[in-house]
């Protein structure tokens, strides 16, 4: 009933869907973490190191939209224990994606969508 397709905010390319959603982090990161993504998601081979904010000290690969190049998220390579549950997942920034809600047939900003409570921390 809450099925959605995740789209790039820049060009509306399909990046993933809620069937592969496994965590929703609201607090400081504001992201959706998925097990799988589409071929429209590209990731940088080189690791980046977070120099500020919530990713300070974390090593990660940036995720971008293959169609328009917008940075849509990241995959964590190494991190502190408070973010370890996200390591290896595809994390989309809610501010950089849109959700197409299948039931309502409408597009809404991902930051305004509340999916069922999911967490990997436990």
C-alpha positions as semicolon CSV with decimal commas, in nm:
position;residue;x (nm);y (nm);z (nm)
1;X;0,000;0,000;0,000
2;X;0,291;0,238;0,071
3;X;0,483;0,142;-0,244
4;X;0,687;0,418;-0,401
5;X;0,948;0,466;-0,669
6;X;1,245;0,688;-0,583
7;X;1,339;0,938;-0,853
8;X;1,626;1,182;-0,904
9;X;1,519;1,536;-0,818
10;X;1,717;1,672;-1,114
11;X;1,586;1,462;-1,402
12;X;1,331;1,216;-1,255
13;X;1,535;0,908;-1,346
14;X;1,424;0,604;-1,143
15;X;1,685;0,525;-0,876
16;X;1,514;0,264;-0,660
17;X;1,191;0,166;-0,490
18;X;1,037;0,115;-0,148
19;X;1,040;-0,265;-0,186
20;X;1,416;-0,248;-0,125
21;X;1,391;0,013;0,151
22;X;1,544;-0,114;0,473
23;X;1,595;0,197;0,687
24;X;1,470;0,552;0,718
25;X;1,698;0,785;0,910
26;X;1,520;1,106;1,005
27;X;1,749;1,268;1,255
28;X;2,067;1,436;1,137
29;X;2,110;1,258;0,805
30;X;1,762;1,264;0,650
31;X;1,803;0,962;0,427
32;X;1,651;0,645;0,295
33;X;1,872;0,335;0,292
34;X;1,807;0,067;0,030
35;X;1,944;-0,279;-0,038
36;X;1,928;-0,238;-0,417
37;X;1,923;0,046;-0,669
38;X;1,868;0,071;-1,045
39;X;2,133;0,101;-1,315
40;X;2,065;0,477;-1,318
41;X;2,269;0,506;-0,996
42;X;2,645;0,541;-1,039
43;X;2,904;0,540;-0,763
44;X;3,250;0,687;-0,757
45;X;3,536;0,438;-0,739
46;X;3,745;0,666;-0,521
47;X;3,665;0,695;-0,151
48;X;3,575;1,030;-0,005
49;X;3,633;1,131;0,357
50;X;3,372;1,337;0,541
51;X;3,526;1,660;0,668
52;X;3,221;1,806;0,839
53;X;2,866;1,735;0,945
54;X;2,715;1,395;1,014
55;X;2,970;1,215;0,794
56;X;3,274;1,365;0,969
57;X;3,553;1,105;0,965
58;X;3,358;0,855;0,754
59;X;3,491;0,699;0,433
60;X;3,226;0,664;0,162
61;X;3,158;0,642;-0,209
62;X;2,932;0,912;-0,351
63;X;2,620;0,801;-0,539
64;X;2,510;1,007;-0,838
65;X;2,238;0,996;-1,100
66;X;2,383;0,848;-1,419
67;X;2,149;1,066;-1,630
68;X;2,213;1,415;-1,491
69;X;2,509;1,374;-1,251
70;X;2,329;1,499;-0,937
71;X;2,478;1,358;-0,615
72;X;2,188;1,162;-0,466
73;X;2,355;0,985;-0,175
74;X;2,641;0,761;-0,063
75;X;2,750;0,415;0,045
76;X;2,951;0,399;0,365
77;X;3,280;0,213;0,355
78;X;3,396;0,281;0,710
79;X;3,238;0,476;0,992
80;X;3,197;0,509;1,365
81;X;2,968;0,271;1,550
82;X;2,664;0,503;1,548
83;X;2,639;0,476;1,166
84;X;2,775;0,123;1,126
85;X;2,424;-0,014;1,058
86;X;2,426;0,179;0,727
87;X;2,757;0,040;0,600
88;X;2,722;-0,121;0,258
89;X;2,370;0,011;0,194
90;X;2,267;0,260;-0,072
91;X;2,176;0,576;0,120
92;X;1,973;0,840;-0,065
93;X;1,956;1,198;0,062
94;X;1,584;1,272;0,101
95;X;1,643;1,629;-0,018
96;X;1,783;1,503;-0,351
97;X;1,513;1,256;-0,448
98;X;1,142;1,253;-0,520
99;X;0,891;0,977;-0,447
100;X;0,633;0,863;-0,697
101;X;0,358;0,711;-0,484
102;X;0,204;0,424;-0,681
103;X;-0,129;0,413;-0,498
104;X;-0,198;0,787;-0,536
105;X;-0,013;0,827;-0,868
106;X;0,151;1,144;-0,744
107;X;0,504;1,278;-0,702
108;X;0,602;1,419;-0,364
109;X;0,929;1,531;-0,206
110;X;1,092;1,239;-0,024
111;X;1,146;1,457;0,284
112;X;0,766;1,479;0,322
113;X;0,702;1,105;0,298
114;X;0,689;0,890;0,611
115;X;0,739;0,525;0,539
116;X;0,664;0,262;0,806
117;X;0,917;0,270;1,089
118;X;1,222;0,075;0,980
119;X;1,553;0,061;1,157
120;X;1,863;-0,154;1,133
121;X;2,011;-0,045;1,463
122;X;1,837;-0,321;1,661
